[in-house]
């Protein structure tokens, strides 16, 4: 999963890897044109957040959040686009403080625990890198880096998706030849769960439990099959 995936710039449509996209997004002419349309006297800060799988780095999102968005807004977005299977707990770990979806003040094992109501402007700064975890059992771990903070015309949305990795094509684990079209949620933990159309029929766990491959670092885990709100 270390392949460098590309994604499209939402404004000009050009394709870049994540690192290049972070640079491109600050200088994209089409983006500047779009921002000029909003030109007015009301300005507010926006944070640029680059989000990727901590281990599955091929999955990434480049977003901007208005400074008055809360950690809960970011959590909700991550659940909506990549993660939500059955309402597991989640937490951000920022500067040694845990910000949890269901904070338990005595559960911090020595480090402070808070809820997610804090506004971004009060908890993050440009240049920070922090962790996020969804589901403390079959955990999906993410890394979020704050690559930008700029004052911009007040736009309606608290959240804008600037780019996202293109869907990844996998080769079948069984035959090693054809394109995988489904995943077995049992075998994925042994790196043997990706199956092409042909190998699905002969899969030992049975055909009926196979699931869709989706554009998320959580695909195949705990029944996760993708987002209806933000399809690939
Ligand atoms: Zn662009
Ligand atoms: Zn679940
Ligand atoms: Zn196959
Ligand atoms: Zn299986």
PDB file of C-alpha atoms and ligand atoms in Angstrom:
ATOM      1  CA  UNK A   1       0.000   0.000   0.000  1.00  0.00           C
ATOM      2  CA  UNK A   2       2.978   2.308  -0.289  1.00  0.00           C
ATOM      3  CA  UNK A   3       2.130   3.218  -3.897  1.00  0.00           C
ATOM      4  CA  UNK A   4       1.889   6.987  -4.421  1.00  0.00           C
ATOM      5  CA  UNK A   5      -1.674   7.638  -5.404  1.00  0.00           C
ATOM      6  CA  UNK A   6      -2.786  10.674  -7.324  1.00  0.00           C
ATOM      7  CA  UNK A   7      -5.895  12.737  -7.004  1.00  0.00           C
ATOM      8  CA  UNK A   8      -7.559  15.558  -8.920  1.00  0.00           C
ATOM      9  CA  UNK A   9      -7.502  19.204  -7.922  1.00  0.00           C
ATOM     10  CA  UNK A  10     -11.128  20.156  -7.358  1.00  0.00           C
ATOM     11  CA  UNK A  11     -10.607  23.503  -9.080  1.00  0.00           C
ATOM     12  CA  UNK A  12      -8.499  22.874 -12.203  1.00  0.00           C
ATOM     13  CA  UNK A  13      -8.754  19.080 -12.518  1.00  0.00           C
ATOM     14  CA  UNK A  14      -4.984  18.485 -12.721  1.00  0.00           C
ATOM     15  CA  UNK A  15      -3.676  15.314 -11.075  1.00  0.00           C
ATOM     16  CA  UNK A  16      -0.937  15.190  -8.453  1.00  0.00           C
ATOM     17  CA  UNK A  17       0.322  12.993  -5.621  1.00  0.00           C
ATOM     18  CA  UNK A  18      -0.573  14.106  -2.110  1.00  0.00           C
ATOM     19  CA  UNK A  19       2.668  15.996  -1.418  1.00  0.00           C
ATOM     20  CA  UNK A  20       2.528  17.835  -4.742  1.00  0.00           C
ATOM     21  CA  UNK A  21      -1.158  18.563  -4.276  1.00  0.00           C
ATOM     22  CA  UNK A  22      -0.517  20.267  -0.941  1.00  0.00           C
ATOM     23  CA  UNK A  23       1.885  22.599  -2.764  1.00  0.00           C
ATOM     24  CA  UNK A  24      -0.335  23.004  -5.816  1.00  0.00           C
ATOM     25  CA  UNK A  25      -3.448  23.912  -3.861  1.00  0.00           C
ATOM     26  CA  UNK A  26      -1.824  27.095  -2.510  1.00  0.00           C
ATOM     27  CA  UNK A  27      -0.959  28.358  -5.982  1.00  0.00           C
ATOM     28  CA  UNK A  28      -3.802  26.983  -8.157  1.00  0.00           C
ATOM     29  CA  UNK A  29      -5.046  29.792 -10.416  1.00  0.00           C
ATOM     30  CA  UNK A  30      -8.539  28.375 -10.738  1.00  0.00           C
ATOM     31  CA  UNK A  31      -8.830  28.290  -6.985  1.00  0.00           C
ATOM     32  CA  UNK A  32      -7.797  31.936  -6.765  1.00  0.00           C
ATOM     33  CA  UNK A  33     -10.408  32.820  -9.375  1.00  0.00           C
ATOM     34  CA  UNK A  34     -13.064  31.039  -7.378  1.00  0.00           C
ATOM     35  CA  UNK A  35     -12.060  32.806  -4.174  1.00  0.00           C
ATOM     36  CA  UNK A  36     -12.291  36.167  -5.904  1.00  0.00           C
ATOM     37  CA  UNK A  37     -15.956  35.546  -6.603  1.00  0.00           C
ATOM     38  CA  UNK A  38     -16.493  35.575  -2.865  1.00  0.00           C
ATOM     39  CA  UNK A  39     -14.581  38.767  -2.347  1.00  0.00           C
ATOM     40  CA  UNK A  40     -16.239  40.795   0.378  1.00  0.00           C
ATOM     41  CA  UNK A  41     -15.354  42.475   3.614  1.00  0.00           C
ATOM     42  CA  UNK A  42     -16.108  39.535   5.826  1.00  0.00           C
ATOM     43  CA  UNK A  43     -12.963  37.506   6.243  1.00  0.00           C
ATOM     44  CA  UNK A  44     -12.173  34.570   8.452  1.00  0.00           C
ATOM     45  CA  UNK A  45      -9.362  32.045   8.916  1.00  0.00           C
ATOM     46  CA  UNK A  46      -9.321  28.681   7.177  1.00  0.00           C
ATOM     47  CA  UNK A  47      -7.075  25.770   8.141  1.00  0.00           C
ATOM     48  CA  UNK A  48      -5.733  23.497   5.412  1.00  0.00           C
ATOM     49  CA  UNK A  49      -5.811  19.914   6.688  1.00  0.00           C
ATOM     50  CA  UNK A  50      -4.081  17.066   4.850  1.00  0.00           C
ATOM     51  CA  UNK A  51      -5.469  13.773   6.149  1.00  0.00           C
ATOM     52  CA  UNK A  52      -4.160  10.309   5.359  1.00  0.00           C
ATOM     53  CA  UNK A  53      -4.190   6.754   6.658  1.00  0.00           C
ATOM     54  CA  UNK A  54      -1.423   6.366   9.250  1.00  0.00           C
ATOM     55  CA  UNK A  55      -0.479   3.016   7.690  1.00  0.00           C
ATOM     56  CA  UNK A  56      -2.579   3.061   4.519  1.00  0.00           C
ATOM     57  CA  UNK A  57      -0.961   6.229   3.212  1.00  0.00           C
ATOM     58  CA  UNK A  58      -2.350   5.829  -0.301  1.00  0.00           C
ATOM     59  CA  UNK A  59      -5.639   7.139   1.039  1.00  0.00           C
ATOM     60  CA  UNK A  60      -5.661  10.887   1.514  1.00  0.00           C
ATOM     61  CA  UNK A  61      -7.888  13.931   1.650  1.00  0.00           C
ATOM     62  CA  UNK A  62      -6.950  17.585   1.306  1.00  0.00           C
ATOM     63  CA  UNK A  63      -9.504  19.800   2.964  1.00  0.00           C
ATOM     64  CA  UNK A  64     -10.021  23.197   4.467  1.00  0.00           C
ATOM     65  CA  UNK A  65     -11.983  23.876   7.612  1.00  0.00           C
ATOM     66  CA  UNK A  66     -13.112  27.262   8.807  1.00  0.00           C
ATOM     67  CA  UNK A  67     -11.427  28.242  12.066  1.00  0.00           C
ATOM     68  CA  UNK A  68     -14.728  28.201  13.972  1.00  0.00           C
ATOM     69  CA  UNK A  69     -15.403  24.571  13.010  1.00  0.00           C
ATOM     70  CA  UNK A  70     -15.062  22.214  15.979  1.00  0.00           C
ATOM     71  CA  UNK A  71     -13.165  18.952  16.349  1.00  0.00           C
ATOM     72  CA  UNK A  72     -16.601  17.368  16.323  1.00  0.00           C
ATOM     73  CA  UNK A  73     -17.146  18.767  12.799  1.00  0.00           C
ATOM     74  CA  UNK A  74     -13.879  17.172  11.660  1.00  0.00           C
ATOM     75  CA  UNK A  75     -14.819  13.887  13.371  1.00  0.00           C
ATOM     76  CA  UNK A  76     -18.237  13.936  11.696  1.00  0.00           C
ATOM     77  CA  UNK A  77     -16.660  14.541   8.290  1.00  0.00           C
ATOM     78  CA  UNK A  78     -14.155  11.693   8.715  1.00  0.00           C
ATOM     79  CA  UNK A  79     -16.944   9.350   9.765  1.00  0.00           C
ATOM     80  CA  UNK A  80     -19.103  10.440   6.822  1.00  0.00           C
ATOM     81  CA  UNK A  81     -16.472  10.064   4.127  1.00  0.00           C
ATOM     82  CA  UNK A  82     -14.252   7.212   5.319  1.00  0.00           C
ATOM     83  CA  UNK A  83     -15.139   5.474   8.530  1.00  0.00           C
ATOM     84  CA  UNK A  84     -18.592   5.105  10.004  1.00  0.00           C
ATOM     85  CA  UNK A  85     -19.665   1.476  10.289  1.00  0.00           C
ATOM     86  CA  UNK A  86     -21.481   1.123  13.607  1.00  0.00           C
ATOM     87  CA  UNK A  87     -20.903   4.166  15.793  1.00  0.00           C
ATOM     88  CA  UNK A  88     -17.549   3.336  17.390  1.00  0.00           C
ATOM     89  CA  UNK A  89     -15.681   5.756  19.639  1.00  0.00           C
ATOM     90  CA  UNK A  90     -13.026   8.030  18.213  1.00  0.00           C
ATOM     91  CA  UNK A  91     -10.362  10.417  19.430  1.00  0.00           C
ATOM     92  CA  UNK A  92      -7.904  13.071  18.356  1.00  0.00           C
ATOM     93  CA  UNK A  93      -4.529  13.215  20.080  1.00  0.00           C
ATOM     94  CA  UNK A  94      -3.228  16.774  19.896  1.00  0.00           C
ATOM     95  CA  UNK A  95      -0.213  17.982  21.874  1.00  0.00           C
ATOM     96  CA  UNK A  96      -0.614  15.249  24.492  1.00  0.00           C
ATOM     97  CA  UNK A  97      -4.325  15.856  25.029  1.00  0.00           C
ATOM     98  CA  UNK A  98      -6.997  13.347  24.010  1.00  0.00           C
ATOM     99  CA  UNK A  99     -10.151  14.810  22.535  1.00  0.00           C
ATOM    100  CA  UNK A 100     -12.691  12.009  22.613  1.00  0.00           C
ATOM    101  CA  UNK A 101     -16.128  11.476  21.118  1.00  0.00           C
ATOM    102  CA  UNK A 102     -17.331  10.162  24.511  1.00  0.00           C
ATOM    103  CA  UNK A 103     -14.934  11.713  27.006  1.00  0.00           C
ATOM    104  CA  UNK A 104     -14.364   9.814  30.218  1.00  0.00           C
ATOM    105  CA  UNK A 105     -12.406  12.136  32.542  1.00  0.00           C
ATOM    106  CA  UNK A 106     -10.931   9.237  34.526  1.00  0.00           C
ATOM    107  CA  UNK A 107      -9.942   7.248  31.437  1.00  0.00           C
ATOM    108  CA  UNK A 108      -6.884   9.181  30.347  1.00  0.00           C
ATOM    109  CA  UNK A 109      -4.204   7.090  32.060  1.00  0.00           C
ATOM    110  CA  UNK A 110      -2.450  10.189  33.276  1.00  0.00           C
ATOM    111  CA  UNK A 111      -2.981  12.471  30.311  1.00  0.00           C
ATOM    112  CA  UNK A 112      -5.814  14.971  30.003  1.00  0.00           C
ATOM    113  CA  UNK A 113      -9.043  14.006  28.261  1.00  0.00           C
ATOM    114  CA  UNK A 114     -11.499  16.462  26.747  1.00  0.00           C
ATOM    115  CA  UNK A 115     -14.545  16.391  24.520  1.00  0.00           C
ATOM    116  CA  UNK A 116     -14.676  17.518  20.903  1.00  0.00           C
ATOM    117  CA  UNK A 117     -16.485  20.824  21.323  1.00  0.00           C
ATOM    118  CA  UNK A 118     -13.328  22.930  21.043  1.00  0.00           C
ATOM    119  CA  UNK A 119     -13.041  25.190  18.006  1.00  0.00           C
ATOM    120  CA  UNK A 120     -10.103  24.539  15.704  1.00  0.00           C
ATOM    121  CA  UNK A 121      -8.715  28.026  16.244  1.00  0.00           C
ATOM    122  CA  UNK A 122      -8.279  27.171  19.933  1.00  0.00           C
ATOM    123  CA  UNK A 123      -6.704  23.723  19.535  1.00  0.00           C
ATOM    124  CA  UNK A 124      -4.581  23.609  16.367  1.00  0.00           C
ATOM    125  CA  UNK A 125      -1.923  25.728  14.660  1.00  0.00           C
ATOM    126  CA  UNK A 126      -0.310  25.718  11.244  1.00  0.00           C
ATOM    127  CA  UNK A 127       2.541  23.202  11.127  1.00  0.00           C
ATOM    128  CA  UNK A 128       1.025  20.774  13.637  1.00  0.00           C
ATOM    129  CA  UNK A 129       0.712  17.067  12.932  1.00  0.00           C
ATOM    130  CA  UNK A 130      -1.632  14.963  15.040  1.00  0.00           C
ATOM    131  CA  UNK A 131      -3.259  11.549  15.243  1.00  0.00           C
ATOM    132  CA  UNK A 132      -6.835  10.452  15.004  1.00  0.00           C
ATOM    133  CA  UNK A 133      -8.277   7.034  15.744  1.00  0.00           C
ATOM    134  CA  UNK A 134     -11.661   5.586  14.934  1.00  0.00           C
ATOM    135  CA  UNK A 135     -12.751   2.407  16.748  1.00  0.00           C
ATOM    136  CA  UNK A 136     -10.469   1.314  19.577  1.00  0.00           C
ATOM    137  CA  UNK A 137     -10.910  -2.364  18.612  1.00  0.00           C
ATOM    138  CA  UNK A 138     -10.372  -2.716  14.850  1.00  0.00           C
ATOM    139  CA  UNK A 139      -8.772   0.694  14.772  1.00  0.00           C
ATOM    140  CA  UNK A 140      -8.415   2.862  11.702  1.00  0.00           C
ATOM    141  CA  UNK A 141      -5.617   5.323  12.470  1.00  0.00           C
ATOM    142  CA  UNK A 142      -5.194   8.574  10.577  1.00  0.00           C
ATOM    143  CA  UNK A 143      -2.603  11.340  10.532  1.00  0.00           C
ATOM    144  CA  UNK A 144      -3.668  14.935  10.064  1.00  0.00           C
ATOM    145  CA  UNK A 145      -1.251  17.714   9.213  1.00  0.00           C
ATOM    146  CA  UNK A 146      -2.139  21.386   9.338  1.00  0.00           C
ATOM    147  CA  UNK A 147      -0.417  22.609   6.187  1.00  0.00           C
ATOM    148  CA  UNK A 148      -2.014  26.019   5.936  1.00  0.00           C
ATOM    149  CA  UNK A 149      -3.795  28.789   7.765  1.00  0.00           C
ATOM    150  CA  UNK A 150      -4.988  31.782   5.807  1.00  0.00           C
ATOM    151  CA  UNK A 151      -7.524  34.534   6.087  1.00  0.00           C
ATOM    152  CA  UNK A 152     -10.012  34.299   3.275  1.00  0.00           C
ATOM    153  CA  UNK A 153     -13.373  35.694   2.267  1.00  0.00           C
ATOM    154  CA  UNK A 154     -16.095  34.150   4.371  1.00  0.00           C
ATOM    155  CA  UNK A 155     -17.527  31.294   2.405  1.00  0.00           C
ATOM    156  CA  UNK A 156     -20.721  29.557   3.245  1.00  0.00           C
ATOM    157  CA  UNK A 157     -19.241  26.151   3.939  1.00  0.00           C
ATOM    158  CA  UNK A 158     -17.389  25.285   7.110  1.00  0.00           C
ATOM    159  CA  UNK A 159     -15.694  22.505   5.188  1.00  0.00           C
ATOM    160  CA  UNK A 160     -14.380  22.274   1.635  1.00  0.00           C
ATOM    161  CA  UNK A 161     -12.835  19.180   0.073  1.00  0.00           C
ATOM    162  CA  UNK A 162      -9.989  20.351  -2.166  1.00  0.00           C
ATOM    163  CA  UNK A 163      -8.742  16.984  -3.368  1.00  0.00           C
ATOM    164  CA  UNK A 164      -9.019  13.278  -2.710  1.00  0.00           C
ATOM    165  CA  UNK A 165      -7.005  10.267  -3.887  1.00  0.00           C
ATOM    166  CA  UNK A 166      -8.398   8.518  -6.949  1.00  0.00           C
ATOM    167  CA  UNK A 167      -9.890   5.071  -6.274  1.00  0.00           C
ATOM    168  CA  UNK A 168      -7.111   2.501  -6.001  1.00  0.00           C
ATOM    169  CA  UNK A 169      -7.036  -0.579  -8.222  1.00  0.00           C
ATOM    170  CA  UNK A 170      -5.939  -3.763  -6.509  1.00  0.00           C
ATOM    171  CA  UNK A 171      -4.842  -7.071  -8.000  1.00  0.00           C
ATOM    172  CA  UNK A 172      -6.481 -10.261  -6.775  1.00  0.00           C
ATOM    173  CA  UNK A 173      -4.607 -11.854  -3.825  1.00  0.00           C
ATOM    174  CA  UNK A 174      -5.613 -15.328  -5.003  1.00  0.00           C
ATOM    175  CA  UNK A 175      -4.547 -15.455  -8.660  1.00  0.00           C
ATOM    176  CA  UNK A 176      -2.257 -12.437  -8.631  1.00  0.00           C
ATOM    177  CA  UNK A 177      -3.453 -11.433 -12.089  1.00  0.00           C
ATOM    178  CA  UNK A 178      -6.896  -9.953 -12.388  1.00  0.00           C
ATOM    179  CA  UNK A 179      -8.383  -6.825 -10.908  1.00  0.00           C
ATOM    180  CA  UNK A 180      -9.879  -7.357  -7.454  1.00  0.00           C
ATOM    181  CA  UNK A 181     -13.575  -6.442  -7.307  1.00  0.00           C
ATOM    182  CA  UNK A 182     -14.527  -7.581  -3.811  1.00  0.00           C
ATOM    183  CA  UNK A 183     -13.003  -8.102  -0.392  1.00  0.00           C
ATOM    184  CA  UNK A 184     -13.479 -10.861   2.173  1.00  0.00           C
ATOM    185  CA  UNK A 185     -13.763  -9.244   5.627  1.00  0.00           C
ATOM    186  CA  UNK A 186     -12.293 -12.372   7.277  1.00  0.00           C
ATOM    187  CA  UNK A 187      -9.264 -12.827   5.077  1.00  0.00           C
ATOM    188  CA  UNK A 188      -8.298  -9.167   4.743  1.00  0.00           C
ATOM    189  CA  UNK A 189      -6.486  -9.452   8.087  1.00  0.00           C
ATOM    190  CA  UNK A 190      -4.216 -12.106   6.541  1.00  0.00           C
ATOM    191  CA  UNK A 191      -3.576  -9.999   3.435  1.00  0.00           C
ATOM    192  CA  UNK A 192      -5.541 -12.504   1.378  1.00  0.00           C
ATOM    193  CA  UNK A 193      -8.933 -10.894   1.126  1.00  0.00           C
ATOM    194  CA  UNK A 194      -8.884  -9.130  -2.249  1.00  0.00           C
ATOM    195  CA  UNK A 195     -10.596 -11.191  -4.930  1.00  0.00           C
ATOM    196  CA  UNK A 196     -11.291 -10.939  -8.655  1.00  0.00           C
ATOM    197  CA  UNK A 197     -14.612 -11.985 -10.216  1.00  0.00           C
ATOM    198  CA  UNK A 198     -13.371 -15.524 -10.925  1.00  0.00           C
ATOM    199  CA  UNK A 199     -11.738 -16.221  -7.577  1.00  0.00           C
ATOM    200  CA  UNK A 200     -14.782 -14.963  -5.665  1.00  0.00           C
ATOM    201  CA  UNK A 201     -16.761 -18.018  -6.723  1.00  0.00           C
ATOM    202  CA  UNK A 202     -14.198 -20.408  -5.272  1.00  0.00           C
ATOM    203  CA  UNK A 203     -13.474 -18.475  -2.100  1.00  0.00           C
ATOM    204  CA  UNK A 204     -13.477 -20.730   0.964  1.00  0.00           C
ATOM    205  CA  UNK A 205     -15.400 -18.320   3.245  1.00  0.00           C
ATOM    206  CA  UNK A 206     -18.313 -18.284   0.818  1.00  0.00           C
ATOM    207  CA  UNK A 207     -19.491 -15.824  -1.744  1.00  0.00           C
ATOM    208  CA  UNK A 208     -22.262 -14.235   0.311  1.00  0.00           C
ATOM    209  CA  UNK A 209     -20.025 -12.529   2.861  1.00  0.00           C
ATOM    210  CA  UNK A 210     -17.879 -10.675   0.334  1.00  0.00           C
ATOM    211  CA  UNK A 211     -18.029  -6.902   0.349  1.00  0.00           C
ATOM    212  CA  UNK A 212     -17.423  -3.994  -1.999  1.00  0.00           C
ATOM    213  CA  UNK A 213     -14.027  -2.391  -2.228  1.00  0.00           C
ATOM    214  CA  UNK A 214     -14.385   1.317  -1.516  1.00  0.00           C
ATOM    215  CA  UNK A 215     -12.112   4.356  -1.494  1.00  0.00           C
ATOM    216  CA  UNK A 216     -11.332   4.390   2.226  1.00  0.00           C
ATOM    217  CA  UNK A 217      -8.537   3.168   4.527  1.00  0.00           C
ATOM    218  CA  UNK A 218     -11.268   1.267   6.398  1.00  0.00           C
ATOM    219  CA  UNK A 219     -12.596  -0.781   3.508  1.00  0.00           C
ATOM    220  CA  UNK A 220     -13.421  -4.345   4.505  1.00  0.00           C
ATOM    221  CA  UNK A 221     -12.981  -3.620   8.236  1.00  0.00           C
ATOM    222  CA  UNK A 222     -15.990  -4.243  10.507  1.00  0.00           C
ATOM    223  CA  UNK A 223     -18.394  -4.344   7.593  1.00  0.00           C
ATOM    224  CA  UNK A 224     -17.366  -0.975   6.171  1.00  0.00           C
ATOM    225  CA  UNK A 225     -18.409  -0.710   2.518  1.00  0.00           C
ATOM    226  CA  UNK A 226     -18.154   2.985   1.718  1.00  0.00           C
ATOM    227  CA  UNK A 227     -19.905   6.281   2.037  1.00  0.00           C
ATOM    228  CA  UNK A 228     -23.196   7.213   0.421  1.00  0.00           C
ATOM    229  CA  UNK A 229     -22.696  10.893   1.196  1.00  0.00           C
ATOM    230  CA  UNK A 230     -19.268  11.113  -0.459  1.00  0.00           C
ATOM    231  CA  UNK A 231     -19.063   8.363  -3.087  1.00  0.00           C
ATOM    232  CA  UNK A 232     -15.572   7.662  -4.513  1.00  0.00           C
TER     233      UNK A 232
HETATM  234 ZN1  LIG B   1      -5.699  23.267  -9.305  1.00  0.00          ZN
HETATM  235 ZN1  LIG B   2     -18.085  -1.272  13.248  1.00  0.00          ZN
HETATM  236 ZN1  LIG B   3      -8.281 -13.918  -8.915  1.00  0.00          ZN
HETATM  237 ZN1  LIG B   4     -12.285 -15.247   3.247  1.00  0.00          ZN
END
